[in-house]
Amino acid sequence: MKMLTTWTAAAVLLACSAQADEPPKPDFGRDCGNYYRQGLDADVSPNKADAYCSCLAGEFARAGLGEDALAFFGRTYSEDLTTFIHEYPKGDAWMEQSFKAEPICKAEIGAAK
């Protein structure tokens, strides 16, 4: 019985360590906020990052985009789009929606022009 318990514990530890090595799953709210708080977009001040990202999420929801689209957008803030857009059949359409939402949200937060 002790041997079985030891093997079971080892299997659990291996599974946990394998998951720990995986990159974090995309999270639009976290990834968008982190990106814009770095000041990487001259039109969005870091202190308005959360409001801007909230606006984007709202615009995406109004356009009928779901969790898969938000996961896609989350990845765009930390990965090279050209390396993964092929994984998303609707990726190009989602990017077009993003281009429509950006000026709306920048106006909403009073972004610099």
PDB file of N, CA and C in Angstrom:
ATOM      1  N   MET A   1       0.827  -1.199   0.000  1.00  0.00           N
ATOM      2  CA  MET A   1       0.000   0.000   0.000  1.00  0.00           C
ATOM      3  C   MET A   1       0.866   1.256   0.000  1.00  0.00           C
ATOM      4  N   LYS A   2       1.957   1.229   0.796  1.00  0.00           N
ATOM      5  CA  LYS A   2       2.836   2.395   0.856  1.00  0.00           C
ATOM      6  C   LYS A   2       3.451   2.675  -0.515  1.00  0.00           C
ATOM      7  N   MET A   3       3.810   1.618  -1.250  1.00  0.00           N
ATOM      8  CA  MET A   3       4.403   1.782  -2.579  1.00  0.00           C
ATOM      9  C   MET A   3       3.394   2.420  -3.537  1.00  0.00           C
ATOM     10  N   LEU A   4       2.135   1.993  -3.477  1.00  0.00           N
ATOM     11  CA  LEU A   4       1.091   2.558  -4.325  1.00  0.00           C
ATOM     12  C   LEU A   4       0.892   4.036  -4.018  1.00  0.00           C
ATOM     13  N   THR A   5       0.898   4.385  -2.744  1.00  0.00           N
ATOM     14  CA  THR A   5       0.744   5.784  -2.339  1.00  0.00           C
ATOM     15  C   THR A   5       1.911   6.623  -2.850  1.00  0.00           C
ATOM     16  N   THR A   6       3.109   6.085  -2.783  1.00  0.00           N
ATOM     17  CA  THR A   6       4.297   6.801  -3.265  1.00  0.00           C
ATOM     18  C   THR A   6       4.203   7.037  -4.768  1.00  0.00           C
ATOM     19  N   TRP A   7       3.789   6.008  -5.529  1.00  0.00           N
ATOM     20  CA  TRP A   7       3.663   6.161  -6.976  1.00  0.00           C
ATOM     21  C   TRP A   7       2.565   7.153  -7.338  1.00  0.00           C
ATOM     22  N   THR A   8       1.473   7.111  -6.605  1.00  0.00           N
ATOM     23  CA  THR A   8       0.373   8.045  -6.852  1.00  0.00           C
ATOM     24  C   THR A   8       0.826   9.473  -6.589  1.00  0.00           C
ATOM     25  N   ALA A   9       1.534   9.669  -5.490  1.00  0.00           N
ATOM     26  CA  ALA A   9       2.034  11.008  -5.164  1.00  0.00           C
ATOM     27  C   ALA A   9       3.010  11.488  -6.229  1.00  0.00           C
ATOM     28  N   ALA A  10       3.863  10.595  -6.711  1.00  0.00           N
ATOM     29  CA  ALA A  10       4.824  10.976  -7.751  1.00  0.00           C
ATOM     30  C   ALA A  10       4.104  11.380  -9.032  1.00  0.00           C
ATOM     31  N   ALA A  11       3.059  10.645  -9.392  1.00  0.00           N
ATOM     32  CA  ALA A  11       2.301  10.984 -10.601  1.00  0.00           C
ATOM     33  C   ALA A  11       1.640  12.346 -10.469  1.00  0.00           C
ATOM     34  N   VAL A  12       1.090  12.624  -9.300  1.00  0.00           N
ATOM     35  CA  VAL A  12       0.455  13.928  -9.070  1.00  0.00           C
ATOM     36  C   VAL A  12       1.486  15.041  -9.155  1.00  0.00           C
ATOM     37  N   LEU A  13       2.649  14.843  -8.549  1.00  0.00           N
ATOM     38  CA  LEU A  13       3.701  15.862  -8.601  1.00  0.00           C
ATOM     39  C   LEU A  13       4.163  16.106 -10.031  1.00  0.00           C
ATOM     40  N   LEU A  14       4.317  15.050 -10.819  1.00  0.00           N
ATOM     41  CA  LEU A  14       4.724  15.224 -12.215  1.00  0.00           C
ATOM     42  C   LEU A  14       3.666  15.981 -12.997  1.00  0.00           C
ATOM     43  N   ALA A  15       2.415  15.664 -12.780  1.00  0.00           N
ATOM     44  CA  ALA A  15       1.337  16.365 -13.485  1.00  0.00           C
ATOM     45  C   ALA A  15       1.318  17.832 -13.107  1.00  0.00           C
ATOM     46  N   CYS A  16       1.495  18.125 -11.837  1.00  0.00           N
ATOM     47  CA  CYS A  16       1.496  19.524 -11.386  1.00  0.00           C
ATOM     48  C   CYS A  16       2.682  20.283 -11.948  1.00  0.00           C
ATOM     49  N   SER A  17       3.854  19.648 -11.970  1.00  0.00           N
ATOM     50  CA  SER A  17       5.020  20.356 -12.485  1.00  0.00           C
ATOM     51  C   SER A  17       4.907  20.565 -13.984  1.00  0.00           C
ATOM     52  N   ALA A  18       4.279  19.640 -14.691  1.00  0.00           N
ATOM     53  CA  ALA A  18       4.078  19.828 -16.134  1.00  0.00           C
ATOM     54  C   ALA A  18       3.165  21.010 -16.376  1.00  0.00           C
ATOM     55  N   GLN A  19       2.113  21.149 -15.570  1.00  0.00           N
ATOM     56  CA  GLN A  19       1.210  22.282 -15.727  1.00  0.00           C
ATOM     57  C   GLN A  19       1.909  23.581 -15.366  1.00  0.00           C
ATOM     58  N   ALA A  20       2.804  23.543 -14.405  1.00  0.00           N
ATOM     59  CA  ALA A  20       3.511  24.751 -13.996  1.00  0.00           C
ATOM     60  C   ALA A  20       4.428  25.252 -15.105  1.00  0.00           C
ATOM     61  N   ASP A  21       4.889  24.343 -15.972  1.00  0.00           N
ATOM     62  CA  ASP A  21       5.775  24.733 -17.066  1.00  0.00           C
ATOM     63  C   ASP A  21       5.016  25.311 -18.252  1.00  0.00           C
ATOM     64  N   GLU A  22       3.702  25.121 -18.286  1.00  0.00           N
ATOM     65  CA  GLU A  22       2.906  25.641 -19.388  1.00  0.00           C
ATOM     66  C   GLU A  22       2.768  27.151 -19.253  1.00  0.00           C
ATOM     67  N   PRO A  23       2.749  27.859 -20.374  1.00  0.00           N
ATOM     68  CA  PRO A  23       2.539  29.311 -20.281  1.00  0.00           C
ATOM     69  C   PRO A  23       1.135  29.589 -19.762  1.00  0.00           C
ATOM     70  N   PRO A  24       0.953  30.726 -19.102  1.00  0.00           N
ATOM     71  CA  PRO A  24      -0.387  31.042 -18.606  1.00  0.00           C
ATOM     72  C   PRO A  24      -1.365  31.191 -19.765  1.00  0.00           C
ATOM     73  N   LYS A  25      -2.594  30.808 -19.525  1.00  0.00           N
ATOM     74  CA  LYS A  25      -3.629  30.934 -20.554  1.00  0.00           C
ATOM     75  C   LYS A  25      -3.904  32.411 -20.809  1.00  0.00           C
ATOM     76  N   PRO A  26      -4.222  32.750 -22.058  1.00  0.00           N
ATOM     77  CA  PRO A  26      -4.529  34.150 -22.353  1.00  0.00           C
ATOM     78  C   PRO A  26      -5.713  34.633 -21.514  1.00  0.00           C
ATOM     79  N   ASP A  27      -5.607  35.836 -21.041  1.00  0.00           N
ATOM     80  CA  ASP A  27      -6.669  36.467 -20.259  1.00  0.00           C
ATOM     81  C   ASP A  27      -6.736  37.898 -20.755  1.00  0.00           C
ATOM     82  N   PHE A  28      -7.782  38.222 -21.507  1.00  0.00           N
ATOM     83  CA  PHE A  28      -7.851  39.526 -22.151  1.00  0.00           C
ATOM     84  C   PHE A  28      -7.698  40.667 -21.159  1.00  0.00           C
ATOM     85  N   GLY A  29      -8.457  40.645 -20.080  1.00  0.00           N
ATOM     86  CA  GLY A  29      -8.400  41.743 -19.114  1.00  0.00           C
ATOM     87  C   GLY A  29      -7.008  41.947 -18.546  1.00  0.00           C
ATOM     88  N   ARG A  30      -6.381  40.863 -18.134  1.00  0.00           N
ATOM     89  CA  ARG A  30      -5.032  40.938 -17.571  1.00  0.00           C
ATOM     90  C   ARG A  30      -4.023  41.374 -18.633  1.00  0.00           C
ATOM     91  N   ASP A  31      -4.052  40.697 -19.790  1.00  0.00           N
ATOM     92  CA  ASP A  31      -3.044  40.947 -20.816  1.00  0.00           C
ATOM     93  C   ASP A  31      -3.178  42.330 -21.442  1.00  0.00           C
ATOM     94  N   CYS A  32      -4.411  42.758 -21.676  1.00  0.00           N
ATOM     95  CA  CYS A  32      -4.643  44.091 -22.236  1.00  0.00           C
ATOM     96  C   CYS A  32      -4.165  45.156 -21.252  1.00  0.00           C
ATOM     97  N   GLY A  33      -4.588  45.021 -20.000  1.00  0.00           N
ATOM     98  CA  GLY A  33      -4.180  45.992 -18.986  1.00  0.00           C
ATOM     99  C   GLY A  33      -2.673  46.068 -18.830  1.00  0.00           C
ATOM    100  N   ASN A  34      -2.021  44.906 -18.767  1.00  0.00           N
ATOM    101  CA  ASN A  34      -0.557  44.881 -18.636  1.00  0.00           C
ATOM    102  C   ASN A  34       0.110  45.595 -19.803  1.00  0.00           C
ATOM    103  N   TYR A  35      -0.390  45.362 -20.989  1.00  0.00           N
ATOM    104  CA  TYR A  35       0.188  45.976 -22.186  1.00  0.00           C
ATOM    105  C   TYR A  35       0.081  47.502 -22.125  1.00  0.00           C
ATOM    106  N   TYR A  36      -1.112  48.002 -21.894  1.00  0.00           N
ATOM    107  CA  TYR A  36      -1.314  49.454 -21.939  1.00  0.00           C
ATOM    108  C   TYR A  36      -0.747  50.169 -20.718  1.00  0.00           C
ATOM    109  N   ARG A  37      -0.608  49.482 -19.589  1.00  0.00           N
ATOM    110  CA  ARG A  37       0.028  50.110 -18.420  1.00  0.00           C
ATOM    111  C   ARG A  37       1.522  50.335 -18.644  1.00  0.00           C
ATOM    112  N   GLN A  38       2.094  49.682 -19.641  1.00  0.00           N
ATOM    113  CA  GLN A  38       3.509  49.875 -19.958  1.00  0.00           C
ATOM    114  C   GLN A  38       3.749  51.134 -20.786  1.00  0.00           C
ATOM    115  N   GLY A  39       2.681  51.792 -21.217  1.00  0.00           N
ATOM    116  CA  GLY A  39       2.836  53.001 -22.013  1.00  0.00           C
ATOM    117  C   GLY A  39       3.249  52.737 -23.447  1.00  0.00           C
ATOM    118  N   LEU A  40       2.912  51.574 -23.979  1.00  0.00           N
ATOM    119  CA  LEU A  40       3.330  51.196 -25.329  1.00  0.00           C
ATOM    120  C   LEU A  40       2.488  51.819 -26.432  1.00  0.00           C
ATOM    121  N   ASP A  41       1.383  52.442 -26.068  1.00  0.00           N
ATOM    122  CA  ASP A  41       0.531  53.143 -27.033  1.00  0.00           C
ATOM    123  C   ASP A  41       0.476  54.599 -26.583  1.00  0.00           C
ATOM    124  N   ALA A  42       1.024  55.481 -27.389  1.00  0.00           N
ATOM    125  CA  ALA A  42       1.099  56.897 -27.013  1.00  0.00           C
ATOM    126  C   ALA A  42      -0.274  57.526 -26.807  1.00  0.00           C
ATOM    127  N   ASP A  43      -1.317  56.934 -27.382  1.00  0.00           N
ATOM    128  CA  ASP A  43      -2.667  57.481 -27.252  1.00  0.00           C
ATOM    129  C   ASP A  43      -3.376  57.063 -25.965  1.00  0.00           C
ATOM    130  N   VAL A  44      -2.862  56.053 -25.285  1.00  0.00           N
ATOM    131  CA  VAL A  44      -3.517  55.540 -24.075  1.00  0.00           C
ATOM    132  C   VAL A  44      -2.552  55.688 -22.904  1.00  0.00           C
ATOM    133  N   SER A  45      -2.856  56.610 -22.002  1.00  0.00           N
ATOM    134  CA  SER A  45      -1.966  56.789 -20.857  1.00  0.00           C
ATOM    135  C   SER A  45      -2.091  55.580 -19.932  1.00  0.00           C
ATOM    136  N   PRO A  46      -1.001  55.187 -19.295  1.00  0.00           N
ATOM    137  CA  PRO A  46      -1.020  54.008 -18.433  1.00  0.00           C
ATOM    138  C   PRO A  46      -2.120  54.041 -17.366  1.00  0.00           C
ATOM    139  N   ASN A  47      -2.443  55.221 -16.864  1.00  0.00           N
ATOM    140  CA  ASN A  47      -3.477  55.286 -15.823  1.00  0.00           C
ATOM    141  C   ASN A  47      -4.888  55.099 -16.391  1.00  0.00           C
ATOM    142  N   LYS A  48      -5.035  55.062 -17.699  1.00  0.00           N
ATOM    143  CA  LYS A  48      -6.342  54.819 -18.318  1.00  0.00           C
ATOM    144  C   LYS A  48      -6.407  53.446 -18.985  1.00  0.00           C
ATOM    145  N   ALA A  49      -5.402  52.617 -18.729  1.00  0.00           N
ATOM    146  CA  ALA A  49      -5.331  51.298 -19.361  1.00  0.00           C
ATOM    147  C   ALA A  49      -6.555  50.444 -19.047  1.00  0.00           C
ATOM    148  N   ASP A  50      -6.943  50.393 -17.787  1.00  0.00           N
ATOM    149  CA  ASP A  50      -8.068  49.531 -17.415  1.00  0.00           C
ATOM    150  C   ASP A  50      -9.372  50.013 -18.036  1.00  0.00           C
ATOM    151  N   ALA A  51      -9.584  51.321 -18.051  1.00  0.00           N
ATOM    152  CA  ALA A  51     -10.802  51.865 -18.660  1.00  0.00           C
ATOM    153  C   ALA A  51     -10.818  51.578 -20.161  1.00  0.00           C
ATOM    154  N   TYR A  52      -9.673  51.717 -20.795  1.00  0.00           N
ATOM    155  CA  TYR A  52      -9.577  51.453 -22.231  1.00  0.00           C
ATOM    156  C   TYR A  52      -9.871  49.980 -22.533  1.00  0.00           C
ATOM    157  N   CYS A  53      -9.258  49.091 -21.761  1.00  0.00           N
ATOM    158  CA  CYS A  53      -9.458  47.657 -21.986  1.00  0.00           C
ATOM    159  C   CYS A  53     -10.898  47.247 -21.697  1.00  0.00           C
ATOM    160  N   SER A  54     -11.493  47.855 -20.697  1.00  0.00           N
ATOM    161  CA  SER A  54     -12.898  47.586 -20.394  1.00  0.00           C
ATOM    162  C   SER A  54     -13.786  48.022 -21.555  1.00  0.00           C
ATOM    163  N   CYS A  55     -13.475  49.160 -22.128  1.00  0.00           N
ATOM    164  CA  CYS A  55     -14.218  49.643 -23.288  1.00  0.00           C
ATOM    165  C   CYS A  55     -14.059  48.678 -24.461  1.00  0.00           C
ATOM    166  N   LEU A  56     -12.830  48.237 -24.722  1.00  0.00           N
ATOM    167  CA  LEU A  56     -12.608  47.284 -25.817  1.00  0.00           C
ATOM    168  C   LEU A  56     -13.434  46.020 -25.604  1.00  0.00           C
ATOM    169  N   ALA A  57     -13.405  45.486 -24.388  1.00  0.00           N
ATOM    170  CA  ALA A  57     -14.166  44.269 -24.095  1.00  0.00           C
ATOM    171  C   ALA A  57     -15.654  44.502 -24.342  1.00  0.00           C
ATOM    172  N   GLY A  58     -16.141  45.667 -23.966  1.00  0.00           N
ATOM    173  CA  GLY A  58     -17.544  46.001 -24.205  1.00  0.00           C
ATOM    174  C   GLY A  58     -17.869  46.085 -25.684  1.00  0.00           C
ATOM    175  N   GLU A  59     -16.988  46.704 -26.442  1.00  0.00           N
ATOM    176  CA  GLU A  59     -17.197  46.800 -27.894  1.00  0.00           C
ATOM    177  C   GLU A  59     -17.184  45.415 -28.535  1.00  0.00           C
ATOM    178  N   PHE A  60     -16.281  44.560 -28.079  1.00  0.00           N
ATOM    179  CA  PHE A  60     -16.212  43.206 -28.631  1.00  0.00           C
ATOM    180  C   PHE A  60     -17.488  42.434 -28.289  1.00  0.00           C
ATOM    181  N   ALA A  61     -17.987  42.611 -27.075  1.00  0.00           N
ATOM    182  CA  ALA A  61     -19.227  41.934 -26.673  1.00  0.00           C
ATOM    183  C   ALA A  61     -20.400  42.432 -27.514  1.00  0.00           C
ATOM    184  N   ARG A  62     -20.472  43.750 -27.733  1.00  0.00           N
ATOM    185  CA  ARG A  62     -21.550  44.308 -28.556  1.00  0.00           C
ATOM    186  C   ARG A  62     -21.493  43.780 -29.989  1.00  0.00           C
ATOM    187  N   ALA A  63     -20.292  43.466 -30.440  1.00  0.00           N
ATOM    188  CA  ALA A  63     -20.129  42.921 -31.797  1.00  0.00           C
ATOM    189  C   ALA A  63     -20.406  41.416 -31.839  1.00  0.00           C
ATOM    190  N   GLY A  64     -20.712  40.840 -30.674  1.00  0.00           N
ATOM    191  CA  GLY A  64     -21.035  39.420 -30.622  1.00  0.00           C
ATOM    192  C   GLY A  64     -19.840  38.496 -30.536  1.00  0.00           C
ATOM    193  N   LEU A  65     -18.676  39.051 -30.215  1.00  0.00           N
ATOM    194  CA  LEU A  65     -17.491  38.207 -30.103  1.00  0.00           C
ATOM    195  C   LEU A  65     -17.507  37.498 -28.753  1.00  0.00           C
ATOM    196  N   GLY A  66     -17.041  36.250 -28.741  1.00  0.00           N
ATOM    197  CA  GLY A  66     -17.071  35.449 -27.526  1.00  0.00           C
ATOM    198  C   GLY A  66     -15.714  35.281 -26.870  1.00  0.00           C
ATOM    199  N   GLU A  67     -15.656  34.298 -25.976  1.00  0.00           N
ATOM    200  CA  GLU A  67     -14.439  34.025 -25.211  1.00  0.00           C
ATOM    201  C   GLU A  67     -13.269  33.645 -26.112  1.00  0.00           C
ATOM    202  N   ASP A  68     -13.548  32.948 -27.209  1.00  0.00           N
ATOM    203  CA  ASP A  68     -12.459  32.571 -28.112  1.00  0.00           C
ATOM    204  C   ASP A  68     -11.801  33.809 -28.708  1.00  0.00           C
ATOM    205  N   ALA A  69     -12.591  34.807 -29.022  1.00  0.00           N
ATOM    206  CA  ALA A  69     -12.034  36.053 -29.559  1.00  0.00           C
ATOM    207  C   ALA A  69     -11.238  36.784 -28.485  1.00  0.00           C
ATOM    208  N   LEU A  70     -11.747  36.801 -27.246  1.00  0.00           N
ATOM    209  CA  LEU A  70     -11.009  37.469 -26.171  1.00  0.00           C
ATOM    210  C   LEU A  70      -9.687  36.763 -25.897  1.00  0.00           C
ATOM    211  N   ALA A  71      -9.666  35.437 -25.973  1.00  0.00           N
ATOM    212  CA  ALA A  71      -8.408  34.705 -25.806  1.00  0.00           C
ATOM    213  C   ALA A  71      -7.436  35.072 -26.924  1.00  0.00           C
ATOM    214  N   PHE A  72      -7.950  35.178 -28.132  1.00  0.00           N
ATOM    215  CA  PHE A  72      -7.140  35.596 -29.278  1.00  0.00           C
ATOM    216  C   PHE A  72      -6.545  36.982 -29.031  1.00  0.00           C
ATOM    217  N   PHE A  73      -7.393  37.941 -28.645  1.00  0.00           N
ATOM    218  CA  PHE A  73      -6.901  39.296 -28.396  1.00  0.00           C
ATOM    219  C   PHE A  73      -5.896  39.315 -27.252  1.00  0.00           C
ATOM    220  N   GLY A  74      -6.131  38.505 -26.222  1.00  0.00           N
ATOM    221  CA  GLY A  74      -5.173  38.421 -25.122  1.00  0.00           C
ATOM    222  C   GLY A  74      -3.792  38.021 -25.617  1.00  0.00           C
ATOM    223  N   ARG A  75      -3.755  37.084 -26.543  1.00  0.00           N
ATOM    224  CA  ARG A  75      -2.466  36.645 -27.090  1.00  0.00           C
ATOM    225  C   ARG A  75      -1.778  37.745 -27.887  1.00  0.00           C
ATOM    226  N   THR A  76      -2.554  38.626 -28.515  1.00  0.00           N
ATOM    227  CA  THR A  76      -1.927  39.660 -29.344  1.00  0.00           C
ATOM    228  C   THR A  76      -1.079  40.618 -28.517  1.00  0.00           C
ATOM    229  N   TYR A  77      -1.326  40.683 -27.214  1.00  0.00           N
ATOM    230  CA  TYR A  77      -0.569  41.602 -26.360  1.00  0.00           C
ATOM    231  C   TYR A  77       0.765  41.035 -25.903  1.00  0.00           C
ATOM    232  N   SER A  78       0.980  39.736 -26.087  1.00  0.00           N
ATOM    233  CA  SER A  78       2.228  39.156 -25.603  1.00  0.00           C
ATOM    234  C   SER A  78       2.942  38.268 -26.621  1.00  0.00           C
ATOM    235  N   GLU A  79       2.308  38.017 -27.748  1.00  0.00           N
ATOM    236  CA  GLU A  79       2.909  37.148 -28.758  1.00  0.00           C
ATOM    237  C   GLU A  79       2.864  37.826 -30.123  1.00  0.00           C
ATOM    238  N   ASP A  80       3.691  37.332 -31.013  1.00  0.00           N
ATOM    239  CA  ASP A  80       3.711  37.820 -32.388  1.00  0.00           C
ATOM    240  C   ASP A  80       2.499  37.248 -33.123  1.00  0.00           C
ATOM    241  N   LEU A  81       1.599  38.114 -33.514  1.00  0.00           N
ATOM    242  CA  LEU A  81       0.349  37.722 -34.167  1.00  0.00           C
ATOM    243  C   LEU A  81       0.579  36.775 -35.338  1.00  0.00           C
ATOM    244  N   THR A  82       1.630  36.998 -36.102  1.00  0.00           N
ATOM    245  CA  THR A  82       1.861  36.175 -37.294  1.00  0.00           C
ATOM    246  C   THR A  82       2.174  34.724 -36.947  1.00  0.00           C
ATOM    247  N   THR A  83       2.556  34.460 -35.702  1.00  0.00           N
ATOM    248  CA  THR A  83       2.890  33.084 -35.326  1.00  0.00           C
ATOM    249  C   THR A  83       1.678  32.272 -34.907  1.00  0.00           C
ATOM    250  N   PHE A  84       0.535  32.918 -34.662  1.00  0.00           N
ATOM    251  CA  PHE A  84      -0.618  32.149 -34.198  1.00  0.00           C
ATOM    252  C   PHE A  84      -1.939  32.483 -34.884  1.00  0.00           C
ATOM    253  N   ILE A  85      -1.999  33.502 -35.710  1.00  0.00           N
ATOM    254  CA  ILE A  85      -3.288  33.874 -36.311  1.00  0.00           C
ATOM    255  C   ILE A  85      -3.877  32.720 -37.121  1.00  0.00           C
ATOM    256  N   HIS A  86      -3.030  31.870 -37.678  1.00  0.00           N
ATOM    257  CA  HIS A  86      -3.521  30.722 -38.450  1.00  0.00           C
ATOM    258  C   HIS A  86      -4.329  29.738 -37.596  1.00  0.00           C
ATOM    259  N   GLU A  87      -4.198  29.817 -36.278  1.00  0.00           N
ATOM    260  CA  GLU A  87      -4.947  28.937 -35.379  1.00  0.00           C
ATOM    261  C   GLU A  87      -6.402  29.381 -35.226  1.00  0.00           C
ATOM    262  N   TYR A  88      -6.710  30.575 -35.695  1.00  0.00           N
ATOM    263  CA  TYR A  88      -8.037  31.158 -35.505  1.00  0.00           C
ATOM    264  C   TYR A  88      -8.656  31.490 -36.865  1.00  0.00           C
ATOM    265  N   PRO A  89      -9.588  30.677 -37.341  1.00  0.00           N
ATOM    266  CA  PRO A  89     -10.206  30.935 -38.648  1.00  0.00           C
ATOM    267  C   PRO A  89     -10.850  32.320 -38.747  1.00  0.00           C
ATOM    268  N   LYS A  90     -11.304  32.859 -37.628  1.00  0.00           N
ATOM    269  CA  LYS A  90     -11.948  34.173 -37.643  1.00  0.00           C
ATOM    270  C   LYS A  90     -10.989  35.292 -37.232  1.00  0.00           C
ATOM    271  N   GLY A  91      -9.716  34.992 -37.121  1.00  0.00           N
ATOM    272  CA  GLY A  91      -8.741  35.963 -36.639  1.00  0.00           C
ATOM    273  C   GLY A  91      -8.709  37.267 -37.421  1.00  0.00           C
ATOM    274  N   ASP A  92      -8.759  37.188 -38.738  1.00  0.00           N
ATOM    275  CA  ASP A  92      -8.729  38.411 -39.552  1.00  0.00           C
ATOM    276  C   ASP A  92      -9.967  39.271 -39.304  1.00  0.00           C
ATOM    277  N   ALA A  93     -11.119  38.637 -39.209  1.00  0.00           N
ATOM    278  CA  ALA A  93     -12.358  39.383 -38.943  1.00  0.00           C
ATOM    279  C   ALA A  93     -12.316  40.008 -37.550  1.00  0.00           C
ATOM    280  N   TRP A  94     -11.760  39.282 -36.592  1.00  0.00           N
ATOM    281  CA  TRP A  94     -11.643  39.830 -35.236  1.00  0.00           C
ATOM    282  C   TRP A  94     -10.710  41.036 -35.218  1.00  0.00           C
ATOM    283  N   MET A  95      -9.633  40.964 -35.989  1.00  0.00           N
ATOM    284  CA  MET A  95      -8.716  42.107 -36.050  1.00  0.00           C
ATOM    285  C   MET A  95      -9.430  43.317 -36.643  1.00  0.00           C
ATOM    286  N   GLU A  96     -10.247  43.105 -37.658  1.00  0.00           N
ATOM    287  CA  GLU A  96     -11.022  44.214 -38.234  1.00  0.00           C
ATOM    288  C   GLU A  96     -11.934  44.829 -37.179  1.00  0.00           C
ATOM    289  N   GLN A  97     -12.551  43.996 -36.352  1.00  0.00           N
ATOM    290  CA  GLN A  97     -13.405  44.501 -35.283  1.00  0.00           C
ATOM    291  C   GLN A  97     -12.581  45.302 -34.278  1.00  0.00           C
ATOM    292  N   SER A  98     -11.372  44.842 -34.019  1.00  0.00           N
ATOM    293  CA  SER A  98     -10.487  45.558 -33.103  1.00  0.00           C
ATOM    294  C   SER A  98     -10.146  46.939 -33.656  1.00  0.00           C
ATOM    295  N   PHE A  99      -9.892  47.005 -34.958  1.00  0.00           N
ATOM    296  CA  PHE A  99      -9.572  48.291 -35.583  1.00  0.00           C
ATOM    297  C   PHE A  99     -10.751  49.255 -35.503  1.00  0.00           C
ATOM    298  N   LYS A 100     -11.972  48.726 -35.523  1.00  0.00           N
ATOM    299  CA  LYS A 100     -13.162  49.573 -35.379  1.00  0.00           C
ATOM    300  C   LYS A 100     -13.339  50.038 -33.935  1.00  0.00           C
ATOM    301  N   ALA A 101     -13.030  49.165 -32.987  1.00  0.00           N
ATOM    302  CA  ALA A 101     -13.241  49.474 -31.570  1.00  0.00           C
ATOM    303  C   ALA A 101     -12.210  50.460 -31.022  1.00  0.00           C
ATOM    304  N   GLU A 102     -10.990  50.405 -31.512  1.00  0.00           N
ATOM    305  CA  GLU A 102      -9.922  51.244 -30.961  1.00  0.00           C
ATOM    306  C   GLU A 102     -10.257  52.734 -30.966  1.00  0.00           C
ATOM    307  N   PRO A 103     -10.669  53.336 -32.084  1.00  0.00           N
ATOM    308  CA  PRO A 103     -10.952  54.778 -32.045  1.00  0.00           C
ATOM    309  C   PRO A 103     -12.148  55.119 -31.148  1.00  0.00           C
ATOM    310  N   ILE A 104     -13.121  54.228 -31.081  1.00  0.00           N
ATOM    311  CA  ILE A 104     -14.273  54.459 -30.201  1.00  0.00           C
ATOM    312  C   ILE A 104     -13.803  54.530 -28.753  1.00  0.00           C
ATOM    313  N   CYS A 105     -12.987  53.579 -28.363  1.00  0.00           N
ATOM    314  CA  CYS A 105     -12.528  53.512 -26.974  1.00  0.00           C
ATOM    315  C   CYS A 105     -11.508  54.597 -26.648  1.00  0.00           C
ATOM    316  N   LYS A 106     -10.685  54.948 -27.600  1.00  0.00           N
ATOM    317  CA  LYS A 106      -9.740  56.041 -27.354  1.00  0.00           C
ATOM    318  C   LYS A 106     -10.495  57.344 -27.157  1.00  0.00           C
ATOM    319  N   ALA A 107     -11.557  57.549 -27.908  1.00  0.00           N
ATOM    320  CA  ALA A 107     -12.376  58.752 -27.719  1.00  0.00           C
ATOM    321  C   ALA A 107     -13.072  58.709 -26.361  1.00  0.00           C
ATOM    322  N   GLU A 108     -13.531  57.531 -25.965  1.00  0.00           N
ATOM    323  CA  GLU A 108     -14.243  57.398 -24.692  1.00  0.00           C
ATOM    324  C   GLU A 108     -13.359  57.741 -23.495  1.00  0.00           C
ATOM    325  N   ILE A 109     -12.080  57.390 -23.562  1.00  0.00           N
ATOM    326  CA  ILE A 109     -11.197  57.679 -22.425  1.00  0.00           C
ATOM    327  C   ILE A 109     -10.504  59.029 -22.561  1.00  0.00           C
ATOM    328  N   GLY A 110     -10.801  59.741 -23.636  1.00  0.00           N
ATOM    329  CA  GLY A 110     -10.166  61.041 -23.845  1.00  0.00           C
ATOM    330  C   GLY A 110      -8.702  60.914 -24.199  1.00  0.00           C
ATOM    331  N   ALA A 111      -8.390  59.953 -25.063  1.00  0.00           N
ATOM    332  CA  ALA A 111      -7.004  59.707 -25.460  1.00  0.00           C
ATOM    333  C   ALA A 111      -6.423  60.904 -26.191  1.00  0.00           C
ATOM    334  N   ALA A 112      -5.111  61.029 -26.061  1.00  0.00           N
ATOM    335  CA  ALA A 112      -4.390  62.087 -26.776  1.00  0.00           C
ATOM    336  C   ALA A 112      -4.473  61.827 -28.267  1.00  0.00           C
ATOM    337  N   LYS A 113      -4.512  62.856 -29.033  1.00  0.00           N
ATOM    338  CA  LYS A 113      -4.563  62.715 -30.493  1.00  0.00           C
ATOM    339  C   LYS A 113      -3.212  63.010 -31.084  1.00  0.00           C
TER     340      LYS A 113
END
